[in-house]
Each structure stands twice: as C-alpha cells, then as structure tokens.
Coordinates of C-alpha atoms in Angstrom, one line a residue:
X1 CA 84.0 102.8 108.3
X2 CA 85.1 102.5 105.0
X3 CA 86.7 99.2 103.4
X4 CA 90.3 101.0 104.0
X5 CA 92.1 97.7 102.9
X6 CA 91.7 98.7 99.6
X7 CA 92.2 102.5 99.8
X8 CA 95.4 104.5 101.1
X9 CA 94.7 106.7 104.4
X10 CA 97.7 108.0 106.1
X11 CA 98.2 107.4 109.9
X12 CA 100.6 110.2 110.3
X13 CA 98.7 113.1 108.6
X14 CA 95.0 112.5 108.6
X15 CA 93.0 115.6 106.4
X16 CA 89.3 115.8 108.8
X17 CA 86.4 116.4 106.4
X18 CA 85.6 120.2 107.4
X19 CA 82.6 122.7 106.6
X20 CA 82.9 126.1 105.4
X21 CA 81.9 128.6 107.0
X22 CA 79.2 130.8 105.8
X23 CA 80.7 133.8 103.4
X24 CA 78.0 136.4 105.1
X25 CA 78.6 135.9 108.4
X26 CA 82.7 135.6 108.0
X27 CA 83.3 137.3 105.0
X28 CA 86.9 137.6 105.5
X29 CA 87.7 133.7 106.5
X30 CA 88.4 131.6 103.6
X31 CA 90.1 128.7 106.1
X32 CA 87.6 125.5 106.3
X33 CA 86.7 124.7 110.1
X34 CA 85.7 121.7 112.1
X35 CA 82.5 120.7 113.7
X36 CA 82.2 118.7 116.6
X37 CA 80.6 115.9 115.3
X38 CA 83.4 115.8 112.3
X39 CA 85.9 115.9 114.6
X40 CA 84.4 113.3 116.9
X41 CA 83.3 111.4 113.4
X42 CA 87.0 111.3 112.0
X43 CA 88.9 110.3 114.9
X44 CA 86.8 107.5 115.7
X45 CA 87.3 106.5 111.8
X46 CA 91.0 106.9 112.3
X47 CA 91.4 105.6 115.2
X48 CA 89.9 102.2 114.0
X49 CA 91.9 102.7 111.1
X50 CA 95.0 102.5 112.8
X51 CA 93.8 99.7 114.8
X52 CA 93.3 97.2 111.6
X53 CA 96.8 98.1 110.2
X54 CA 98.7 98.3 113.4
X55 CA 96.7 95.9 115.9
X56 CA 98.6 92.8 113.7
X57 CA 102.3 93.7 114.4
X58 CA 104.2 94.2 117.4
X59 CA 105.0 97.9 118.7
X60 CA 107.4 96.8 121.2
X61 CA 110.0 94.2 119.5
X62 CA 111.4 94.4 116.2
X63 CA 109.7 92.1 113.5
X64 CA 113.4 90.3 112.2
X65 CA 113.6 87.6 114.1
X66 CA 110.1 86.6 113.0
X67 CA 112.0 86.7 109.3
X68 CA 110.2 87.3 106.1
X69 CA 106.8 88.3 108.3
X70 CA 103.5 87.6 105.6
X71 CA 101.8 91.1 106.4
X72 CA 103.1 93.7 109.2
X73 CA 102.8 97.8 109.2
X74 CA 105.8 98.7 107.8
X75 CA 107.6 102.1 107.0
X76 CA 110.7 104.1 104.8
X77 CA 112.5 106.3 106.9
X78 CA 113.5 109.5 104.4
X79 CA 115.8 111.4 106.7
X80 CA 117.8 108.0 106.7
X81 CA 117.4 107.6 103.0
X82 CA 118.6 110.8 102.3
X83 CA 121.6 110.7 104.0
X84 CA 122.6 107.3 102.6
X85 CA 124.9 108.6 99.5
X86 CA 123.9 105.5 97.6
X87 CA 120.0 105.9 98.6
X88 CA 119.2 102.1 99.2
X89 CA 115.8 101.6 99.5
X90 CA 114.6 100.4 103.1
X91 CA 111.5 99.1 104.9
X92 CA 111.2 99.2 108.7
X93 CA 108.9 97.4 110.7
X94 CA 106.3 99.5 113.9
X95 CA 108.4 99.1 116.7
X96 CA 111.2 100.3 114.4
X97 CA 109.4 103.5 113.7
X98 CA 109.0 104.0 117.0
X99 CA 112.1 103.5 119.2
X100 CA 114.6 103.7 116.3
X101 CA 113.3 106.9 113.9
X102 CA 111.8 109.1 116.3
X103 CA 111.2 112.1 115.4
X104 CA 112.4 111.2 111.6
X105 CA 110.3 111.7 108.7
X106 CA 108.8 108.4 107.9
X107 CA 106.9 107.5 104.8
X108 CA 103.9 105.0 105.6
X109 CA 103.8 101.9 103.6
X110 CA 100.8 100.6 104.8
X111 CA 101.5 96.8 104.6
X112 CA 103.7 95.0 102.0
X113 CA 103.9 91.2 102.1
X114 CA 106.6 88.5 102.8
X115 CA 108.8 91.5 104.1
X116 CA 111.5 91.5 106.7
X117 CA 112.9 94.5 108.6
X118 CA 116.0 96.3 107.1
X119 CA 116.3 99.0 110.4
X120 CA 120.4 99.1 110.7
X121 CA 121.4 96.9 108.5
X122 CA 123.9 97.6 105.0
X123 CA 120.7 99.7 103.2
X124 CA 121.7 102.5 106.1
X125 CA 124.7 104.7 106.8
X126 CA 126.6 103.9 109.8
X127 CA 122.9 103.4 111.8
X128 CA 122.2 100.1 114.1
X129 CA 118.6 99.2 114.8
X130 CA 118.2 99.9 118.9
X131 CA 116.2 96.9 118.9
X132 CA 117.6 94.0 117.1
X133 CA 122.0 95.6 115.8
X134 CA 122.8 92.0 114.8
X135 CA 121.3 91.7 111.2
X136 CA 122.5 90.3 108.2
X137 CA 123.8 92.9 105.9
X138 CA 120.7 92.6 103.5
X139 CA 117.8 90.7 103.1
X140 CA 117.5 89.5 99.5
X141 CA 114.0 88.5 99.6
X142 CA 112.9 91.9 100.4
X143 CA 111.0 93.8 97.0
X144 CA 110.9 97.5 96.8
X145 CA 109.4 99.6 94.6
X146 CA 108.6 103.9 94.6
X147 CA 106.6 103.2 97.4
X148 CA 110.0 103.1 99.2
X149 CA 110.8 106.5 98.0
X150 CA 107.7 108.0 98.9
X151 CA 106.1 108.1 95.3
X152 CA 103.4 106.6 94.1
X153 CA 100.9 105.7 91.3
X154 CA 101.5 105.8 87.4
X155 CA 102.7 108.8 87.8
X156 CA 105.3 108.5 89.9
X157 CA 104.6 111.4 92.3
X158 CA 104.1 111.8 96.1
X159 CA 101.4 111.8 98.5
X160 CA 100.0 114.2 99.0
X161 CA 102.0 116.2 96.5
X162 CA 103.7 119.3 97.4
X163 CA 103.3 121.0 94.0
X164 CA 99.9 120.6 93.9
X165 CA 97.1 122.9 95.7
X166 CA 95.9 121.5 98.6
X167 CA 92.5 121.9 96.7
X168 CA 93.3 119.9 93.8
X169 CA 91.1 116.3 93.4
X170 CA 94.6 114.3 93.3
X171 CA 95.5 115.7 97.1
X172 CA 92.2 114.9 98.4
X173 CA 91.1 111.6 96.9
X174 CA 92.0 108.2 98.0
X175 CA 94.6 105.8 96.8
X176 CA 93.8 102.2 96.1
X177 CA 96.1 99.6 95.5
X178 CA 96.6 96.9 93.0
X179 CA 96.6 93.7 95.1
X180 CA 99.6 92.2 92.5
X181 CA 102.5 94.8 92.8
X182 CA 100.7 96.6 96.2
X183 CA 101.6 99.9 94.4
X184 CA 99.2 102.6 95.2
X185 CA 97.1 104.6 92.3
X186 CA 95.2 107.8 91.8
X187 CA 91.7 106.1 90.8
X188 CA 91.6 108.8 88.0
X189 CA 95.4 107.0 86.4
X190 CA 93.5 103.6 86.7
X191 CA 92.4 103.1 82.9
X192 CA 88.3 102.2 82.5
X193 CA 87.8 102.6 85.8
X194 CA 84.3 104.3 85.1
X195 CA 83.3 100.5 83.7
X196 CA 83.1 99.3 87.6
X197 CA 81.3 99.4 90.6
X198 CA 83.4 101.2 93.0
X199 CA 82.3 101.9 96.2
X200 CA 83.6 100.5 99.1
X201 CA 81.1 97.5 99.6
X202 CA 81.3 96.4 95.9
X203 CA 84.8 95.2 95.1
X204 CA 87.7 93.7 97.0
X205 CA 90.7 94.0 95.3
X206 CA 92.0 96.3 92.4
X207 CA 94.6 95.5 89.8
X208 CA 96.1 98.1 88.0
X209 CA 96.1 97.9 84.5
X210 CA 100.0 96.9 84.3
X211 CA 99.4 94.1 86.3
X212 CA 96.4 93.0 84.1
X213 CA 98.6 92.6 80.9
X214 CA 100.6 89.7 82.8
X215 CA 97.3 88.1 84.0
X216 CA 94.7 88.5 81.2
X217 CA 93.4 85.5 82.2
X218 CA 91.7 87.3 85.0
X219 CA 89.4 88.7 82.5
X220 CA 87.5 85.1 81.5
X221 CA 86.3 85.3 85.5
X222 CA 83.5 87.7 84.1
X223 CA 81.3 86.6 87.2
X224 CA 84.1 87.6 89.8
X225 CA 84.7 91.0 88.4
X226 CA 82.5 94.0 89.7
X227 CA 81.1 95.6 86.3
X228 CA 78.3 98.1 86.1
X229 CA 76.9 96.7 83.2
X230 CA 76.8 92.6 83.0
X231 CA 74.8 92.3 79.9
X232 CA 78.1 91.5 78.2
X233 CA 78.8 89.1 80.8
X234 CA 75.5 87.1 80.1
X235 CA 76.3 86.8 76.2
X236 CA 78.5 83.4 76.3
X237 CA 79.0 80.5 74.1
X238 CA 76.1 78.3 74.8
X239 CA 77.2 75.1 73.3
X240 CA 80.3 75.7 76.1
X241 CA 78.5 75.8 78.6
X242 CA 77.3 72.7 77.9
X243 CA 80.2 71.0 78.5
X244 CA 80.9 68.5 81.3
X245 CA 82.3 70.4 84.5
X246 CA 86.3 68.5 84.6
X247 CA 89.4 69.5 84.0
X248 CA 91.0 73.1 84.0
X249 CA 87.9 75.4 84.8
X250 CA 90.0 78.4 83.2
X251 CA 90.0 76.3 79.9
X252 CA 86.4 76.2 80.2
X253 CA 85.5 79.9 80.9
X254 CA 87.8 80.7 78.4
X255 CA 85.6 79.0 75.9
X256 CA 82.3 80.1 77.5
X257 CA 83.7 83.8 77.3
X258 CA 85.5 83.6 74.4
X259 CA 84.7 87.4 72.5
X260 CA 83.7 89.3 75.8
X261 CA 87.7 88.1 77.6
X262 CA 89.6 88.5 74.6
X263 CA 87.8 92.1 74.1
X264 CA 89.3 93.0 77.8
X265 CA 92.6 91.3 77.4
X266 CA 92.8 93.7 74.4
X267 CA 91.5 96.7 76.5
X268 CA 94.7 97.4 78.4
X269 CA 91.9 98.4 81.4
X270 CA 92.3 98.1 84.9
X271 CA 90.2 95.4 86.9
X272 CA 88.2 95.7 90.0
X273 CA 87.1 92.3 91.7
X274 CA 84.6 91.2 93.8
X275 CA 84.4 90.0 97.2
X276 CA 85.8 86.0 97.7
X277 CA 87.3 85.8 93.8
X278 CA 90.4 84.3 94.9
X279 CA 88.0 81.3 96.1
X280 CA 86.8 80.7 92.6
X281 CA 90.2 80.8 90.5
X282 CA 91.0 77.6 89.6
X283 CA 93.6 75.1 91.4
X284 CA 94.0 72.7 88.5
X285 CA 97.8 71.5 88.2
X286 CA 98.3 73.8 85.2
X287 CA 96.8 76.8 86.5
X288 CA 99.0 76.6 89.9
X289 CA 102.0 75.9 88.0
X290 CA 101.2 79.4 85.9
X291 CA 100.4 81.1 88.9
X292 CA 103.9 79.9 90.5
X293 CA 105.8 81.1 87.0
X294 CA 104.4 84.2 87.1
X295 CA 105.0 84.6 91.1
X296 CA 101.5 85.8 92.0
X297 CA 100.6 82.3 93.8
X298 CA 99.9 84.2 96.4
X299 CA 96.2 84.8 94.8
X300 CA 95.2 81.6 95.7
X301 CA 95.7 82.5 99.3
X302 CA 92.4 84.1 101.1
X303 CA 94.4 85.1 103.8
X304 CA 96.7 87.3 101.1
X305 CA 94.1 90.0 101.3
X306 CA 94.1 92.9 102.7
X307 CA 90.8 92.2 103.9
X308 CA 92.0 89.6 105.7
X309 CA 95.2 91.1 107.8
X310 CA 92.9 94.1 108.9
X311 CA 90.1 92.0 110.5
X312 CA 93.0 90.3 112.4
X313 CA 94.0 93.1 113.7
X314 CA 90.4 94.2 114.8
X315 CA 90.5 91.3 116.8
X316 CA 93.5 91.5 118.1
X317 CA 93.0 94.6 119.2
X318 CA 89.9 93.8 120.9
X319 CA 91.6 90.9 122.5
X320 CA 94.0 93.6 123.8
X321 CA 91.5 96.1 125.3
X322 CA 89.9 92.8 126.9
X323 CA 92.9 92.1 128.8
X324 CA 93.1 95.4 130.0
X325 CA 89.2 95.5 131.2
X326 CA 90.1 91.8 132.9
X327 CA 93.2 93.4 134.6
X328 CA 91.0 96.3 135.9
X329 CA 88.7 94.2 137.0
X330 CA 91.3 92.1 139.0
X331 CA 93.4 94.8 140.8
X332 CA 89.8 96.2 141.5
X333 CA 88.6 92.8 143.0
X334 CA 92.2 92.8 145.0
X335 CA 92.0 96.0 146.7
X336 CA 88.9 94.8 148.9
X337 CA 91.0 91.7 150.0
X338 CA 93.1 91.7 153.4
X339 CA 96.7 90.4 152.8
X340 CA 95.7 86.6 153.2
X341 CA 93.0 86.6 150.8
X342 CA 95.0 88.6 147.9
X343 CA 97.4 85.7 148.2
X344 CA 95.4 82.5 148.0
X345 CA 93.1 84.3 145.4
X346 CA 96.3 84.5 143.3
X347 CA 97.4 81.1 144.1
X348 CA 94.5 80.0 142.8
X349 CA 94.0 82.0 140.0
X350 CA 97.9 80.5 139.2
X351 CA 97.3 77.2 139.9
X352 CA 94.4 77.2 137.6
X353 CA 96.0 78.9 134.4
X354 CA 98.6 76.2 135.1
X355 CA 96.9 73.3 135.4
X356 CA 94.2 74.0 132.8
X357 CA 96.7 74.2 130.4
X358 CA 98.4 71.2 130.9
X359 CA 95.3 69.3 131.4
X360 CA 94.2 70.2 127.8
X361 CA 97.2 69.8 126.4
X362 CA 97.5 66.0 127.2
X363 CA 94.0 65.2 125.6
X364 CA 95.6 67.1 122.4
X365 CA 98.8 65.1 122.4
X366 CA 96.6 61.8 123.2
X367 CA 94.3 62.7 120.5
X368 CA 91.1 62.4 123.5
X369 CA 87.9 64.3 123.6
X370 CA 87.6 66.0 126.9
X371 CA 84.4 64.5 128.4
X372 CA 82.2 66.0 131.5
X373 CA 83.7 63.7 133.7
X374 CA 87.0 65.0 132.9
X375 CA 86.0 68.3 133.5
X376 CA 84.5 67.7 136.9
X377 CA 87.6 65.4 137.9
X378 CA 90.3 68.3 137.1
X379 CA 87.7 70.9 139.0
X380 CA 87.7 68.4 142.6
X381 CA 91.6 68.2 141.6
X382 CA 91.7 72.5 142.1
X383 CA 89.3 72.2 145.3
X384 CA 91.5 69.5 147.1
X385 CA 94.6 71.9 145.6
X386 CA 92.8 75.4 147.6
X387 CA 91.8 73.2 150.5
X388 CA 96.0 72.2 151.2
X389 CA 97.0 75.8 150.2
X390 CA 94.4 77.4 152.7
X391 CA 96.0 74.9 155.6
X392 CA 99.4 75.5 154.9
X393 CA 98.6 79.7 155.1
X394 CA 97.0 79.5 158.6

C-alpha cells in the first residue's frame, strides 16, 4: 500500500491499473482491460484506503456537536454549491455525505484540520442538515480554499480535468499535498521537485513552494529534508559546529548552514521532508512564538500528520471488524444454549463488563496499583455473584 497520506486517491472514482491487450490478437480494441489479479490487487488497495481516511470519523452522526473536529473525512457538495446564488464555499462531514447529499455530486476533500461541519447551515440555500438542523448560521473558524470548489494545485484546475485526455500524465498521476495550506499539487507544478527523494517510503510531508517562502527557515533543517544529493548538506561551518548545544537550536543550524539555507531560501523550491521532522524543530520560546505568528503551530504537533490520522483509522477499523468477529462468536456460542443458560451466560457476561469497570475505575480515582490479590478478590466477588443468580433462576 502506498504512503496515501501524502498523495490524493479519490474514494468515489478509483482509475484500476489495466493491461492492454495485445494489438494482434484484438486489432480492433483500443479500450485497456482488467486482469484478475489487478482487479483483486486495486480493490484491496482501495479498500484499505478508504479504511485509513474514513475508519477515524463517524458515518452515522454528524461531526458538529464534536465542534471544530482536529482531522475527519470531509466533503463539498457541488449540486448544493451551484445552486447557492452567492456560491459560499462549504465542507460536510461522512455521515453528512451520506444521509444528507445522496445521490449529489460531492467533491472529496480528503481531510482538512480544525474543521467543523457546515451541512444546512447559512453557506446553503434553504437546505437543513437531516442530522443535526440546529446550527449556527456559520462557523467562523472554518478555512476554505479551491479545494472547496473542486480545483486544485497551482494551477487552479480540477481533478481529474475534463479538458484534458484521459491519457494525459496530469489525469493519471497522483496529487500530494503541502502539509501547511493542505492544498493539493500536480508533482510536475511543485518547483525542484527532481532535487528529492520521492517515493513513498522516503519523505513524509510536502510543502509547496508558496508555503516555503513564509517558512524559509525550514531550509537550515538540511538533515530532516529528503535530498538526493547530501554532499551540500555535509559542507557546514565547522567552527559552528563547535559551539555549545544551548539556546535556540534554529539560531544554531542557521549558522552551521549558513550558504547551503540561504541558497534554498533564495530558490523559491518546493520541500520534501523526512519521516519524524516535526520532532526535531525546535521548541525554544522564540521559535514557538514564530511558529504561533505565523499560524503553523500546528507543526510541532506529531499527531498533525497525515500519517498519523490514517494509522488511527487502521486501528479503528480493526477494532471495528473485531467487535463484529466477538459478536459472531457470541450469538454462535448462544444458539447451542437452552433458554436458562442463554440467560445466566448473559447475566454474567453483564455483570462482569459492569463490575470490571467500576472496579478499575476506583484504583484510577485512588491513584492505587491493582495488585494480584485484587484481582483474585474481584474474581471470588463474580463467582459468589453467579452462584446467587443461578439460585434465584431455579
């Protein structure tokens, strides 16, 4: 699978990978065709796709009472934006997508961060959310951008674009987006691209070269980014490095990086950056106060990444097809039970979930460690518990 947290696949419209058929035995069929194994291949890819991005939010309820959710699957409905006369731009969360714009055309956004659900509330036309009608008219900490209008990139065009053969490299590549403005690029409109390592194991995040004009300093982390060629990289200012190891590390590689930074800041390049760099930015009192005036202190957070809401939603998806195996397995042990034995087994299993609960929840709230004996004592507690309940149904 690939590292999709940093590359645009569509959910809706997936293109499979498909073989052409050989011109002398079908000499009149031009049309690409599926094998098996593709076709096998690419839904399992897409299915665990859609499993990182929509395993983390809900597909029942409607994310607005959660408020301004950090990461969620969200969506732009463009029947509903075109028939708004003013065209406000709108996000919607999964359940929204589902039991409110069926059968709409809906644009995916992939994820967007500190974003609350707009479904039905002032950015539509006379249109209540099925789910959640009592919203606030707008919710001002929302940001939008193209994305929201189905365009995308540099140059400001959809995906995949209609005026474009379905041939050309632009319809067929993937998107990546910059981790700063979560706009999504053509890799061939990112500038000096060719200068990094980028396949899927070798970077983590991407930021466009817009982005990288507001935060040149990125460019003195010349260990974190993922270049080709690091000779550059290893010509630094020894007597720097030198130095004692206090105070504002960015000060520091600044010094020890002086010509190679200052010839990228000057590059107008985009950057590509390697796995865990948000763990070696510095946290000095100056550099989190410029993080926080340029509103990207969100880099310092690990759990900002991409990277990061995907493998949540792995495991909660796993979690989920657990509970269904358990449940399986539970009606299965049930139908071999007579009437009496389907009861106290469910007693028990109630009584349990219960009491376990409680009885770890008073060590946490006392601050104890749970010792053996306390384990054995609540376990005699359940047997004394079954022995009463058997009693009482005979």
């Amino acid at each position: 699978m690939s590292k999709n947290w940093q590359k645009f696949s569509s959910i809706f419209i997936h293109k499979h990978k498909m073989s052409k058929l050989d011109e002398s035995q079908e000499a009149n069929v031009d049309q690409e065709v599926y094998s098996l194994q593709e076709i096998i291949e690419s839904e399992k890819e897409q299915t665990e796709i859609a499993s990182a991005v929509l395993a983390a939010s809900d597909a029942q309820n409607c994310s607005y009472t959660q408020g301004y959710v950090y990461r969620q699957a969200l969506y732009c409905c463009l029947t509903c934006l075109n028939s708004n006369k003013e065209n406000k731009l709108h996000g919607i969360c999964l359940a929204c997508s589902y039991e409110c714009h069926q059968n709409h055309e809906l644009v995916e956004l992939y994820t967007k961060r500190n974003f609350r659900c707009d479904c039905g509330n002032s950015n539509f036309s006379d249109f209540k959310c099925k789910l959640e009608p009592e919203k606030e008219n707008e919710n001002s900490m929302n940001k939008y951008n193209h994305n929201f209008s189905g365009l995308y990139c540099s140059c400001n065009r959809p995906y995949p674009d209609p005026d474009l053969s379905a041939n050309d490299t632009l319809n067929n590549e993937e998107m990546i987006q910059c981790t700063i403005c979560e706009d999504w690029f053509h890799l061939k409109h990112l500038n000096n691209f060719s200068n990094f390592r980028i396949s899927e194991n070798d970077y983590e995040d991407m930021v466009c070269q817009q982005c990288m004009t507001l935060t040149p300093f990125l460019w003195y982390y010349q260990e974190q980014l993922a270049l080709k060629d690091k000779n550059e990289t290893a010509l630094v200012d020894v007597e720097s490095e030198t130095d004692h190891c206090t105070g504002c590390k960015l000060e520091r590689l600044k010094k020890t990086y002086f010509c190679v930074g200052n010839k990228w800041c000057e590059s107008q390049s985009s950057c590509f950056l390697s796995d865990s760099w948000r763990d070696s930015l510095c946290k000095c009192e100056s550099c989190l106060k410029m993080y926080t005036e340029l509103k990207i202190d969100f880099i310092t957070n690990k759990e900002d990444s991409i990277k990061f809401y995907e493998e949540k939603g792995k495991k909660m998806d796993e979690m989920k097809k657990q509970e269904v195996d358990e449940q399986k397995l539970l009606n299965n042990e049930l139908s071999k039970m007579n009437r009496v034995s389907q009861l106290e087994f469910l007693h028990n299993l109630n009584d349990f979930k219960t009491d376990l609960k409680d009885f770890l929840a008073n060590f946490a709230r006392n601050g104890q460690v749970v010792k053996r004996e306390n384990i054995e004592e609540f376990f005699e507690g359940l047997n004394n518990q079954r022995k009463k309940r058997r009693v009482q149904l005979f």
